[in-house]
Amino acid sequence: MEEEDMEEEDLEAGIQSVDSLSRTGIAYISNVAVREKFRQKGIAKLLVAKAESHARSWGCRAIALQCDLKNPAATKLYKGQGFKCIKVPEGANWPQPKTPPDDNFHFMLKLLNKPVASKSN
C-alpha cells in the first residue's frame, strides 16, 4: 500500500508519534500502533516510513525506538525496515517507555540516508 493510496479509513487504522532529539540529531519514535482489524495490511510499515520522512525533514541523521522484547512481530517489522538492535551507551539520556519497570526492550536504531537531489536535464 502506497502512502498516496491511503484512504481516510486507513488513517484511522494506526497511529505513530515521533519527536526530534535535536541535541543528538536523532529522531525518536515513541509509539506505533495499528488497530487489530487493520493489522497485516502494511500500515505499520507506512507509519514507520512517515516517521522517517519527518526525521529527514528535520535534518536528523538517525531514527530510534524501543521495542518490547515480548513483541517479536514488532521486532521483525523494525528489523525488516532496516533498524538494528544496539546497546545504549552507559549514561545516555534516552527517553524511557512509560511501562512497568520489569518490562524489557530492544533499543533499535536506523541511520537515515540523506535524500538524493534529482538532477534536472
C-alpha atoms as a PDB file:
ATOM      1  CA  MET A   1       0.000   0.000   0.000  1.00  0.00           C
ATOM      2  CA  GLU A   2       1.491   3.328  -1.050  1.00  0.00           C
ATOM      3  CA  GLU A   3       1.129   6.402   1.148  1.00  0.00           C
ATOM      4  CA  GLU A   4      -0.809   8.163  -1.627  1.00  0.00           C
ATOM      5  CA  ASP A   5      -3.278   5.248  -1.756  1.00  0.00           C
ATOM      6  CA  MET A   6      -4.239   5.520   1.909  1.00  0.00           C
ATOM      7  CA  GLU A   7      -7.904   6.291   2.338  1.00  0.00           C
ATOM      8  CA  GLU A   8      -9.377   8.234   5.246  1.00  0.00           C
ATOM      9  CA  GLU A   9     -10.370   4.951   6.942  1.00  0.00           C
ATOM     10  CA  ASP A  10      -6.754   3.775   6.746  1.00  0.00           C
ATOM     11  CA  LEU A  11      -5.580   6.928   8.519  1.00  0.00           C
ATOM     12  CA  GLU A  12      -7.772   5.941  11.471  1.00  0.00           C
ATOM     13  CA  ALA A  13      -6.278   2.465  11.461  1.00  0.00           C
ATOM     14  CA  GLY A  14      -2.995   3.356  13.121  1.00  0.00           C
ATOM     15  CA  ILE A  15      -1.021   5.958  14.985  1.00  0.00           C
ATOM     16  CA  GLN A  16       2.618   6.946  15.290  1.00  0.00           C
ATOM     17  CA  SER A  17       4.402   9.536  17.366  1.00  0.00           C
ATOM     18  CA  VAL A  18       7.849  10.819  16.504  1.00  0.00           C
ATOM     19  CA  ASP A  19       9.922  13.556  18.093  1.00  0.00           C
ATOM     20  CA  SER A  20      13.312  15.010  17.303  1.00  0.00           C
ATOM     21  CA  LEU A  21      16.028  14.902  19.925  1.00  0.00           C
ATOM     22  CA  SER A  22      17.658  17.918  18.316  1.00  0.00           C
ATOM     23  CA  ARG A  23      20.737  17.893  20.503  1.00  0.00           C
ATOM     24  CA  THR A  24      21.587  14.419  19.200  1.00  0.00           C
ATOM     25  CA  GLY A  25      20.366  14.658  15.598  1.00  0.00           C
ATOM     26  CA  ILE A  26      18.311  11.538  16.242  1.00  0.00           C
ATOM     27  CA  ALA A  27      14.542  11.283  15.942  1.00  0.00           C
ATOM     28  CA  TYR A  28      12.735   9.016  18.391  1.00  0.00           C
ATOM     29  CA  ILE A  29       9.592   7.021  17.573  1.00  0.00           C
ATOM     30  CA  SER A  30       7.683   6.823  20.830  1.00  0.00           C
ATOM     31  CA  ASN A  31       4.647   4.963  19.525  1.00  0.00           C
ATOM     32  CA  VAL A  32       3.474   2.890  16.572  1.00  0.00           C
ATOM     33  CA  ALA A  33       0.101   1.207  16.922  1.00  0.00           C
ATOM     34  CA  VAL A  34      -2.341  -0.301  14.443  1.00  0.00           C
ATOM     35  CA  ARG A  35      -5.910  -1.242  15.286  1.00  0.00           C
ATOM     36  CA  GLU A  36      -6.281  -5.002  15.377  1.00  0.00           C
ATOM     37  CA  LYS A  37      -8.717  -5.232  12.448  1.00  0.00           C
ATOM     38  CA  PHE A  38      -6.254  -3.344  10.227  1.00  0.00           C
ATOM     39  CA  ARG A  39      -3.124  -5.362  11.039  1.00  0.00           C
ATOM     40  CA  GLN A  40      -1.166  -7.293   8.404  1.00  0.00           C
ATOM     41  CA  LYS A  41      -2.020  -4.688   5.736  1.00  0.00           C
ATOM     42  CA  GLY A  42       1.284  -2.782   5.665  1.00  0.00           C
ATOM     43  CA  ILE A  43       0.007   0.133   7.754  1.00  0.00           C
ATOM     44  CA  ALA A  44       2.750  -0.147  10.397  1.00  0.00           C
ATOM     45  CA  LYS A  45       5.382  -0.008   7.640  1.00  0.00           C
ATOM     46  CA  LEU A  46       3.760   3.143   6.279  1.00  0.00           C
ATOM     47  CA  LEU A  47       3.702   4.722   9.738  1.00  0.00           C
ATOM     48  CA  VAL A  48       7.399   3.981  10.249  1.00  0.00           C
ATOM     49  CA  ALA A  49       8.195   5.338   6.771  1.00  0.00           C
ATOM     50  CA  LYS A  50       6.242   8.518   7.586  1.00  0.00           C
ATOM     51  CA  ALA A  51       8.213   8.903  10.832  1.00  0.00           C
ATOM     52  CA  GLU A  52      11.451   8.506   8.859  1.00  0.00           C
ATOM     53  CA  SER A  53      10.262  11.168   6.420  1.00  0.00           C
ATOM     54  CA  HIS A  54       9.612  13.571   9.304  1.00  0.00           C
ATOM     55  CA  ALA A  55      13.050  12.816  10.736  1.00  0.00           C
ATOM     56  CA  ARG A  56      14.765  13.530   7.411  1.00  0.00           C
ATOM     57  CA  SER A  57      12.847  16.802   7.026  1.00  0.00           C
ATOM     58  CA  TRP A  58      14.134  17.813  10.482  1.00  0.00           C
ATOM     59  CA  GLY A  59      17.701  17.104   9.384  1.00  0.00           C
ATOM     60  CA  CYS A  60      18.105  14.061  11.641  1.00  0.00           C
ATOM     61  CA  ARG A  61      20.865  11.591  10.833  1.00  0.00           C
ATOM     62  CA  ALA A  62      19.167   8.620  12.505  1.00  0.00           C
ATOM     63  CA  ILE A  63      15.905   7.416  13.993  1.00  0.00           C
ATOM     64  CA  ALA A  64      15.499   5.268  17.104  1.00  0.00           C
ATOM     65  CA  LEU A  65      12.838   3.391  19.046  1.00  0.00           C
ATOM     66  CA  GLN A  66      12.426   0.889  21.819  1.00  0.00           C
ATOM     67  CA  CYS A  67      10.642  -2.384  21.104  1.00  0.00           C
ATOM     68  CA  ASP A  68       9.177  -4.683  23.764  1.00  0.00           C
ATOM     69  CA  LEU A  69      11.086  -7.973  23.957  1.00  0.00           C
ATOM     70  CA  LYS A  70       7.702  -9.711  24.322  1.00  0.00           C
ATOM     71  CA  ASN A  71       6.655  -8.477  20.874  1.00  0.00           C
ATOM     72  CA  PRO A  72       8.692 -10.468  18.339  1.00  0.00           C
ATOM     73  CA  ALA A  73       6.387  -9.423  15.464  1.00  0.00           C
ATOM     74  CA  ALA A  74       7.252  -5.766  16.063  1.00  0.00           C
ATOM     75  CA  THR A  75      10.964  -6.578  16.333  1.00  0.00           C
ATOM     76  CA  LYS A  76      10.727  -8.413  12.992  1.00  0.00           C
ATOM     77  CA  LEU A  77       8.893  -5.446  11.438  1.00  0.00           C
ATOM     78  CA  TYR A  78      11.516  -2.933  12.563  1.00  0.00           C
ATOM     79  CA  LYS A  79      14.434  -5.134  11.513  1.00  0.00           C
ATOM     80  CA  GLY A  80      12.741  -5.506   8.122  1.00  0.00           C
ATOM     81  CA  GLN A  81      12.640  -1.705   7.893  1.00  0.00           C
ATOM     82  CA  GLY A  82      16.412  -1.509   8.487  1.00  0.00           C
ATOM     83  CA  PHE A  83      16.566  -0.944  12.259  1.00  0.00           C
ATOM     84  CA  LYS A  84      19.366  -2.622  14.204  1.00  0.00           C
ATOM     85  CA  CYS A  85      19.360  -3.604  17.875  1.00  0.00           C
ATOM     86  CA  ILE A  86      22.109  -1.683  19.636  1.00  0.00           C
ATOM     87  CA  LYS A  87      23.340  -1.268  23.174  1.00  0.00           C
ATOM     88  CA  VAL A  88      22.542   2.120  24.685  1.00  0.00           C
ATOM     89  CA  PRO A  89      25.775   3.763  25.811  1.00  0.00           C
ATOM     90  CA  GLU A  90      26.224   3.922  29.587  1.00  0.00           C
ATOM     91  CA  GLY A  91      24.845   7.183  30.943  1.00  0.00           C
ATOM     92  CA  ALA A  92      22.929   8.052  27.760  1.00  0.00           C
ATOM     93  CA  ASN A  93      19.791  10.039  28.443  1.00  0.00           C
ATOM     94  CA  TRP A  94      17.284   8.352  26.088  1.00  0.00           C
ATOM     95  CA  PRO A  95      13.531   8.582  26.562  1.00  0.00           C
ATOM     96  CA  GLN A  96      12.190   5.669  28.579  1.00  0.00           C
ATOM     97  CA  PRO A  97       8.942   3.902  27.703  1.00  0.00           C
ATOM     98  CA  LYS A  98       6.146   4.535  30.197  1.00  0.00           C
ATOM     99  CA  THR A  99       5.781   0.906  31.235  1.00  0.00           C
ATOM    100  CA  PRO A 100       6.302  -1.196  34.341  1.00  0.00           C
ATOM    101  CA  PRO A 101       9.985  -1.290  35.331  1.00  0.00           C
ATOM    102  CA  ASP A 102      10.210  -5.062  34.783  1.00  0.00           C
ATOM    103  CA  ASP A 103       9.381  -4.741  31.049  1.00  0.00           C
ATOM    104  CA  ASN A 104      12.435  -5.192  28.834  1.00  0.00           C
ATOM    105  CA  PHE A 105      13.095  -3.570  25.481  1.00  0.00           C
ATOM    106  CA  HIS A 106      15.372  -3.701  22.469  1.00  0.00           C
ATOM    107  CA  PHE A 107      16.841  -0.285  21.715  1.00  0.00           C
ATOM    108  CA  MET A 108      16.785  -0.047  17.922  1.00  0.00           C
ATOM    109  CA  LEU A 109      18.412   2.499  15.630  1.00  0.00           C
ATOM    110  CA  LYS A 110      18.417   3.181  11.897  1.00  0.00           C
ATOM    111  CA  LEU A 111      20.805   5.528  10.126  1.00  0.00           C
ATOM    112  CA  LEU A 112      18.973   7.738   7.663  1.00  0.00           C
ATOM    113  CA  ASN A 113      20.287   8.409   4.194  1.00  0.00           C
ATOM    114  CA  LYS A 114      20.150  11.992   3.055  1.00  0.00           C
ATOM    115  CA  PRO A 115      17.536  12.483   0.330  1.00  0.00           C
ATOM    116  CA  VAL A 116      19.180  12.400  -3.080  1.00  0.00           C
ATOM    117  CA  ALA A 117      18.567  15.574  -5.084  1.00  0.00           C
ATOM    118  CA  SER A 118      17.267  14.790  -8.538  1.00  0.00           C
ATOM    119  CA  LYS A 119      19.199  16.164 -11.488  1.00  0.00           C
ATOM    120  CA  SER A 120      17.325  18.320 -13.981  1.00  0.00           C
ATOM    121  CA  ASN A 121      18.196  17.849 -17.616  1.00  0.00           C
END
